[in-house]
mmCIF file of C-alpha atoms in Angstrom:
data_model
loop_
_atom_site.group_PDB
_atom_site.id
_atom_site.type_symbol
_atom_site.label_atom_id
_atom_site.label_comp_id
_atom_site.label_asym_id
_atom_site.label_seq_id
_atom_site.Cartn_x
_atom_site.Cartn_y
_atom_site.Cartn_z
ATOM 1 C CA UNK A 1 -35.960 -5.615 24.818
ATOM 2 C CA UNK A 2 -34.577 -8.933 23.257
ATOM 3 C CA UNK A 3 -34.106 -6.835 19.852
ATOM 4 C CA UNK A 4 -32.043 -3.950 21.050
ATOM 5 C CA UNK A 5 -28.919 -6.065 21.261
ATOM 6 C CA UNK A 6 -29.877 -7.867 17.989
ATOM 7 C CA UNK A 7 -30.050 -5.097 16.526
ATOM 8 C CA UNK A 8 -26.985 -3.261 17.950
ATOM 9 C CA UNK A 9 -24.757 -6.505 17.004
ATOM 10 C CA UNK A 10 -25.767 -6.684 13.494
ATOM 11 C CA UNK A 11 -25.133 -2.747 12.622
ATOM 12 C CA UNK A 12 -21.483 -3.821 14.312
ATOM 13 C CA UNK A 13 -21.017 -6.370 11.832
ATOM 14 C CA UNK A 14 -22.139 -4.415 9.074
ATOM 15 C CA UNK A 15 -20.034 -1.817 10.068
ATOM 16 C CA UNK A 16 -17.133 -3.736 10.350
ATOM 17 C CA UNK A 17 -17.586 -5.549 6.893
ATOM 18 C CA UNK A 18 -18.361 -2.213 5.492
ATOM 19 C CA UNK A 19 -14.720 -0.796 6.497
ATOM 20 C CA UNK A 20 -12.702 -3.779 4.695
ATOM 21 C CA UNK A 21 -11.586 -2.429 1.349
ATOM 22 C CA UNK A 22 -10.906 -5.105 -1.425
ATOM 23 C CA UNK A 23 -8.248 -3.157 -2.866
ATOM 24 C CA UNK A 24 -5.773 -4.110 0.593
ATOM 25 C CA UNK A 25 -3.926 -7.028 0.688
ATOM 26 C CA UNK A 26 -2.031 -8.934 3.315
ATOM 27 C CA UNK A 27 1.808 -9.421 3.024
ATOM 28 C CA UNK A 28 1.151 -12.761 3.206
ATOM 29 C CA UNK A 29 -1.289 -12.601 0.066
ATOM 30 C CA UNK A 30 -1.166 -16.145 -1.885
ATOM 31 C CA UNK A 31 -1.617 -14.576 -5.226
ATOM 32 C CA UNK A 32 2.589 -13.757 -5.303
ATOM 33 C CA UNK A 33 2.857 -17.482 -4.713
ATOM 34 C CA UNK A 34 0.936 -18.379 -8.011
ATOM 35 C CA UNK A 35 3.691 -17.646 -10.837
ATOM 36 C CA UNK A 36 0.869 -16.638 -13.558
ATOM 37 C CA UNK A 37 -0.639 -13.607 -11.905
ATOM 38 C CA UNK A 38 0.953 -10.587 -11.929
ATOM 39 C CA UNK A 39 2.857 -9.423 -9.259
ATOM 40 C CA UNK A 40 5.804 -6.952 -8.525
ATOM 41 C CA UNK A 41 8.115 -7.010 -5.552
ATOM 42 C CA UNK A 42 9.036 -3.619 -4.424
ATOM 43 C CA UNK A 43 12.291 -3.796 -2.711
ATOM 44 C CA UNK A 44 12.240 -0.989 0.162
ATOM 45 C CA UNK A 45 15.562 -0.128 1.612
ATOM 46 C CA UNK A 46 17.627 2.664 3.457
ATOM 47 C CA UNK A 47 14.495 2.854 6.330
ATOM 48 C CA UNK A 48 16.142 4.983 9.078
ATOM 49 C CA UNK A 49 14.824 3.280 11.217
ATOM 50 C CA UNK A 50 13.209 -0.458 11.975
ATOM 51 C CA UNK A 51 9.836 1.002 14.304
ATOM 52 C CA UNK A 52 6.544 1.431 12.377
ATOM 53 C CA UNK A 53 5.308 0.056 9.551
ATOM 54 C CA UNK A 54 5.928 0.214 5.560
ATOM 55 C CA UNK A 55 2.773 0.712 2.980
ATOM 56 C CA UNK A 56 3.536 0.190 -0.600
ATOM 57 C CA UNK A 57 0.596 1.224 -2.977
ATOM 58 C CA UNK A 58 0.249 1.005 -6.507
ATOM 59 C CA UNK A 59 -1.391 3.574 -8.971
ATOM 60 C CA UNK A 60 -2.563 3.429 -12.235
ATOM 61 C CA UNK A 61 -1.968 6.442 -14.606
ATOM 62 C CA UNK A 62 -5.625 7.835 -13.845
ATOM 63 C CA UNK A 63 -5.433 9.024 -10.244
ATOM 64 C CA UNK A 64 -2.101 8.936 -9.958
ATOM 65 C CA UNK A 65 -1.028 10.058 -6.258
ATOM 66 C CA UNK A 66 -4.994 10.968 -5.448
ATOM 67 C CA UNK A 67 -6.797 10.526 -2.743
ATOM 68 C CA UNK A 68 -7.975 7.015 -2.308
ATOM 69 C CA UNK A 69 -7.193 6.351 -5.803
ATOM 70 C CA UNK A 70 -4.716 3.932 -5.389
ATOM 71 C CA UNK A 71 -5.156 0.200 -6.698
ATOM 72 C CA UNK A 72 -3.843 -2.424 -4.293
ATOM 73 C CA UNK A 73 -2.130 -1.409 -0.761
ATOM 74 C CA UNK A 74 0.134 -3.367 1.576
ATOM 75 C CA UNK A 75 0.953 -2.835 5.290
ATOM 76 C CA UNK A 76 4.256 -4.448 5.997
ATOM 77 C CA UNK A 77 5.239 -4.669 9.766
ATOM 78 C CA UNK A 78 8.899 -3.854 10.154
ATOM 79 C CA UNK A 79 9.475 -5.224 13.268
ATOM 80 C CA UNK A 80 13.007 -3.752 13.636
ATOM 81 C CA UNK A 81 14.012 -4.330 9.955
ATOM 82 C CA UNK A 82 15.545 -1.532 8.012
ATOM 83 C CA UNK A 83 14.967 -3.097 4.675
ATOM 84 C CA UNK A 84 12.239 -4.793 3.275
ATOM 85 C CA UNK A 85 10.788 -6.743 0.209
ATOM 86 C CA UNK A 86 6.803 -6.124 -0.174
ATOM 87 C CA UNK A 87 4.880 -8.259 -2.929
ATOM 88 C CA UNK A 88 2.459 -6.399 -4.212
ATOM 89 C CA UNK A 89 -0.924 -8.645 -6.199
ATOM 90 C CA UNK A 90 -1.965 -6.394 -9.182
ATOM 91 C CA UNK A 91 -5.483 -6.658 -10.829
ATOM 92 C CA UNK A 92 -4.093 -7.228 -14.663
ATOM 93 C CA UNK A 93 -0.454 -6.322 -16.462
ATOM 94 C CA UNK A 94 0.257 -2.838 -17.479
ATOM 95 C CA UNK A 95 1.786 -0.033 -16.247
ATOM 96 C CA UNK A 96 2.151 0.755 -12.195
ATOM 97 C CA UNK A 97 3.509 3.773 -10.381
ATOM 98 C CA UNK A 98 4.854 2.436 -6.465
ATOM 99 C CA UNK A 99 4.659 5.143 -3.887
ATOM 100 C CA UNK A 100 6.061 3.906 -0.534
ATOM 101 C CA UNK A 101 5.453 5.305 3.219
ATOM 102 C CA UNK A 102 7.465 4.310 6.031
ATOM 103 C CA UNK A 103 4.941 5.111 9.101
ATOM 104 C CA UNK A 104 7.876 4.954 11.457
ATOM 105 C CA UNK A 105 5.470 5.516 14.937
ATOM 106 C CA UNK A 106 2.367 3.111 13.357
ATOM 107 C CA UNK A 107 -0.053 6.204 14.086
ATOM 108 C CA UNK A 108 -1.564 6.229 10.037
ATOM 109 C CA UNK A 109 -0.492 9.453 9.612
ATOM 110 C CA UNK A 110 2.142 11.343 7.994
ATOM 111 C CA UNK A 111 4.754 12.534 10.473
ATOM 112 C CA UNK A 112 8.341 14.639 10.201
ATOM 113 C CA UNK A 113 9.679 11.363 11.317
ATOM 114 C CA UNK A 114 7.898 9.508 8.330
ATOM 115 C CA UNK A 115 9.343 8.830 4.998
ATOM 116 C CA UNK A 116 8.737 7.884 1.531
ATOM 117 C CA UNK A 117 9.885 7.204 -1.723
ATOM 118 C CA UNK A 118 8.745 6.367 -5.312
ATOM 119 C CA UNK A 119 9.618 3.735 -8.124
ATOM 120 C CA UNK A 120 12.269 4.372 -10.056
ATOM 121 C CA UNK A 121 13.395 6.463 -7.398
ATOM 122 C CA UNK A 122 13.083 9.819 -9.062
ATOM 123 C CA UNK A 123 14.741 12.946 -8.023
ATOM 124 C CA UNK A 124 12.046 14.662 -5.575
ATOM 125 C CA UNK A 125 11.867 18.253 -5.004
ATOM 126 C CA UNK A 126 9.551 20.803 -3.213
ATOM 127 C CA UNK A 127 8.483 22.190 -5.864
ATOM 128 C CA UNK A 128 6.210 19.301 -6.746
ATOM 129 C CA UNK A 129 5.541 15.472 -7.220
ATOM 130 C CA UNK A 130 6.833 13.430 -9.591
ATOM 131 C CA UNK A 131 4.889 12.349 -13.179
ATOM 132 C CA UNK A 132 3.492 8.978 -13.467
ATOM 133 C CA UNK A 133 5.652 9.027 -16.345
ATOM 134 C CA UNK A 134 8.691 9.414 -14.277
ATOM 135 C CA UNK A 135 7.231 6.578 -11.328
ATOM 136 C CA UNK A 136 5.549 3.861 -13.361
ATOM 137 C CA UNK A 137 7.319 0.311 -14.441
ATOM 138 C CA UNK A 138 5.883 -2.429 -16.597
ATOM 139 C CA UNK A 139 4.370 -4.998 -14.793
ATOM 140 C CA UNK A 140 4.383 -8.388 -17.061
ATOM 141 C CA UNK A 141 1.801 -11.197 -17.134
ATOM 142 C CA UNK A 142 3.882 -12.866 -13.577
ATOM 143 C CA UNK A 143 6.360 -11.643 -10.851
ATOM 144 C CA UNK A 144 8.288 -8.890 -11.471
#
């Protein structure tokens, strides 16, 4: 009997550990303090509203807008702000497409009340998504 909860506290940890992916970061992620990694601040404005939460997620041109094929996320709080700047930690310089969610009710799902936007802020219609060509940005060897 003394093994059961063992047992059933170690598959929580495991489980728990298991669910962490690498690829998110904190907002408050030290690697945009350090001046020789590269980094790029996406500045996220016209929010209708300040409720919810912001996630900025960077893509490189393989994948680009797939499922789970994004590089580094960030969940950003808004915490009644209607504008805000994310710093985003990338693995190496290169090329980076931003795509940008506002999750206005914090539910992790997309919404009618949600919103979104790309870098380079390029014209959006229904008729499909836009290019990585038209998204991505050059990313130096630092901030950006």
């Amino acid at each position: 009997m003394t093994r059961l909860p063992f047992l059933g506290l170690a598959a929580l940890i495991l489980a728990s550990s298991a669910s962490a992916d690498p690829r998110e970061t904190s907002p408050n992620d030290k690697s945009c303090d350090n001046p020789s990694l590269p980094t790029m601040t996406v500045r996220v404005t016209g929010l209708k509203t300040g409720a919810g939460k912001v996630r900025v997620q960077a893509y490189g041109s393989s994948g680009f807008l797939g499922k789970g094929a994004w590089i580094r996320r960030v969940d950003v709080p808004l915490n009644g702000r209607r504008s805000v700047d994310v710093c985003v930690p990338l693995p190496k310089a290169g090329q980076y497409a931003f795509v940008v969610r506002h999750d206005a009710n914090a539910n992790r799902k997309s919404d009618w009340n949600d919103g979104g936007g790309f870098s380079r802020n390029p014209k959006l219609s229904l008729m499909g998504k836009p290019s990585f060509g038209q998204t991505a940005v050059a990313v130096p060897n630092g901030p950006a």
